Coordinates of C-alpha atoms in Angstrom, one line a residue:
M1 CA -93.6 -48.8 112.1
T2 CA -90.5 -48.1 112.1
A3 CA -88.7 -47.2 115.4
N4 CA -87.4 -44.4 116.7
T5 CA -83.8 -44.8 117.2
A6 CA -84.1 -41.4 120.1
P7 CA -84.5 -42.9 123.4
L8 CA -87.5 -41.6 125.4
L9 CA -86.2 -40.5 129.1
V10 CA -88.3 -41.4 132.5
A11 CA -87.2 -39.9 135.5
W12 CA -87.9 -42.3 138.2
D13 CA -88.2 -40.9 142.6
G14 CA -90.3 -43.7 143.4
S15 CA -93.3 -41.6 143.7
G16 CA -96.6 -42.2 143.1
P17 CA -96.6 -39.4 139.9
A18 CA -93.1 -41.3 139.4
Q19 CA -95.2 -44.3 138.7
R20 CA -97.5 -42.9 136.9
A21 CA -95.4 -41.3 134.7
F22 CA -93.6 -44.6 134.3
D23 CA -97.2 -46.2 133.3
Y24 CA -97.5 -43.4 130.0
A25 CA -93.7 -43.2 128.9
L26 CA -94.4 -47.1 128.9
H27 CA -97.2 -46.7 126.8
L28 CA -96.3 -43.6 124.4
A29 CA -92.6 -46.0 123.8
Q30 CA -95.2 -49.2 123.1
L31 CA -96.7 -46.4 120.3
R32 CA -93.7 -45.0 119.1
A33 CA -91.5 -47.5 118.7
Q34 CA -89.3 -46.0 121.0
S35 CA -86.8 -47.1 123.9
L36 CA -86.6 -45.6 126.8
R37 CA -84.7 -45.1 129.2
V38 CA -85.5 -44.8 133.0
I39 CA -83.3 -42.2 135.2
S40 CA -82.6 -41.4 138.5
V41 CA -81.2 -38.4 140.6
I42 CA -79.9 -39.1 144.2
E43 CA -79.4 -35.6 145.5
L44 CA -76.1 -35.8 147.8
P45 CA -76.7 -34.8 151.3
E46 CA -75.7 -31.0 152.1
V47 CA -72.6 -31.9 154.6
Y48 CA -72.7 -29.7 157.1
G49 CA -69.4 -29.1 158.9
G50 CA -68.1 -31.8 157.8
V51 CA -70.8 -34.1 159.3
G52 CA -71.9 -36.2 156.4
M53 CA -69.1 -35.7 153.1
G54 CA -72.1 -35.7 150.8
E55 CA -72.3 -38.8 150.9
V56 CA -74.8 -42.0 149.2
D57 CA -75.9 -44.3 151.5
P58 CA -75.1 -47.9 149.0
E59 CA -78.2 -49.9 150.2
R60 CA -80.4 -46.6 148.7
I61 CA -78.2 -46.4 145.0
A62 CA -78.7 -50.6 145.5
D63 CA -82.8 -50.1 146.0
M64 CA -82.7 -47.9 142.7
R65 CA -81.6 -50.1 141.2
Q66 CA -83.2 -53.3 141.9
T67 CA -86.4 -50.9 141.6
Q68 CA -85.1 -49.8 137.7
T69 CA -84.3 -53.5 136.4
K70 CA -88.6 -53.9 137.3
L71 CA -89.5 -51.5 135.5
C72 CA -87.7 -52.4 132.5
E73 CA -88.5 -55.9 133.2
T74 CA -92.0 -54.8 132.6
A75 CA -91.0 -52.1 129.8
K76 CA -89.7 -55.8 128.2
A77 CA -92.6 -57.7 128.6
A78 CA -94.4 -55.3 126.3
G79 CA -91.9 -54.8 123.8
V80 CA -90.5 -52.0 124.7
E81 CA -86.5 -51.5 124.8
C82 CA -85.3 -50.4 128.4
S83 CA -82.3 -49.5 130.6
G84 CA -82.1 -47.7 133.8
E85 CA -79.5 -45.0 135.1
V86 CA -78.4 -44.0 138.5
L87 CA -77.3 -40.7 138.5
L88 CA -76.0 -38.6 142.1
G89 CA -76.0 -34.7 142.4
A90 CA -78.7 -32.5 141.4
P91 CA -81.9 -33.7 139.0
A92 CA -82.3 -30.9 137.1
E93 CA -78.5 -30.6 136.2
L94 CA -78.5 -34.2 135.9
L95 CA -82.0 -33.9 133.8
I96 CA -80.5 -31.7 131.4
E97 CA -77.0 -33.7 131.1
A98 CA -78.7 -37.0 130.6
L99 CA -82.1 -35.0 127.7
R100 CA -78.5 -33.9 126.2
S101 CA -76.6 -36.5 126.4
S102 CA -79.0 -39.1 125.0
N103 CA -80.2 -36.8 122.6
A104 CA -83.7 -38.2 123.9
A105 CA -86.9 -37.8 122.0
A106 CA -88.3 -36.2 124.5
L107 CA -88.7 -36.7 129.1
V108 CA -91.4 -37.3 131.3
M109 CA -91.7 -36.8 134.2
G110 CA -93.7 -37.3 137.8
H111 CA -94.6 -33.8 139.1
T112 CA -95.5 -33.1 143.2
E113 CA -96.7 -29.8 143.9
K114 CA -95.0 -27.8 146.5
N115 CA -96.9 -24.7 148.0
L116 CA -95.2 -21.7 146.8
L117 CA -93.0 -21.6 150.2
M118 CA -91.0 -24.5 149.2
R119 CA -91.4 -23.9 145.6
W120 CA -88.8 -20.2 146.8
L121 CA -87.2 -21.8 149.2
L122 CA -86.4 -24.7 147.0
G123 CA -86.9 -24.5 143.4
S124 CA -89.0 -26.6 140.8
V125 CA -87.3 -30.0 139.9
S126 CA -90.0 -29.5 136.7
R127 CA -90.3 -25.4 136.7
T128 CA -86.1 -25.6 135.4
V129 CA -86.7 -28.5 133.8
L130 CA -88.8 -27.0 130.9
D131 CA -86.6 -24.2 131.5
E132 CA -84.1 -25.1 130.0
A133 CA -85.7 -28.4 127.9
K134 CA -84.4 -28.5 124.2
V135 CA -87.0 -31.5 124.0
P136 CA -90.6 -32.0 124.8
V137 CA -91.5 -32.4 128.1
T138 CA -94.1 -34.0 129.5
L139 CA -96.0 -33.8 132.8
V140 CA -97.2 -35.9 135.0
P141 CA -99.1 -35.7 137.9

């Protein structure tokens, strides 16, 4: 089988659905001889009256990078090339940008159910990505 040079992106936030999405993406990458690119987006905190200044705890970023390293070690042990990236900002926007900038073949992401009020107030990362992505998106519950 010839390797597909377009990577398969997988969104990672540490949740159960994200773990299942990673496992599924790894399986797909093996079948398709694709590399994996693990993307984690840490949403910047809201700034209220200057408090917090919109900063993220550096330990949180370091922990996410360490987790990505472990995920990539798992992928490499399965014969799949893997890289990871931690981004800071709005998850939906940054996932869409990652898809565009990497010329990814597809995105696999976990999906966590929110109640109707939470979806209305906060929106849905999954919905936004599905609406704007120009490549296939697989949602894993």
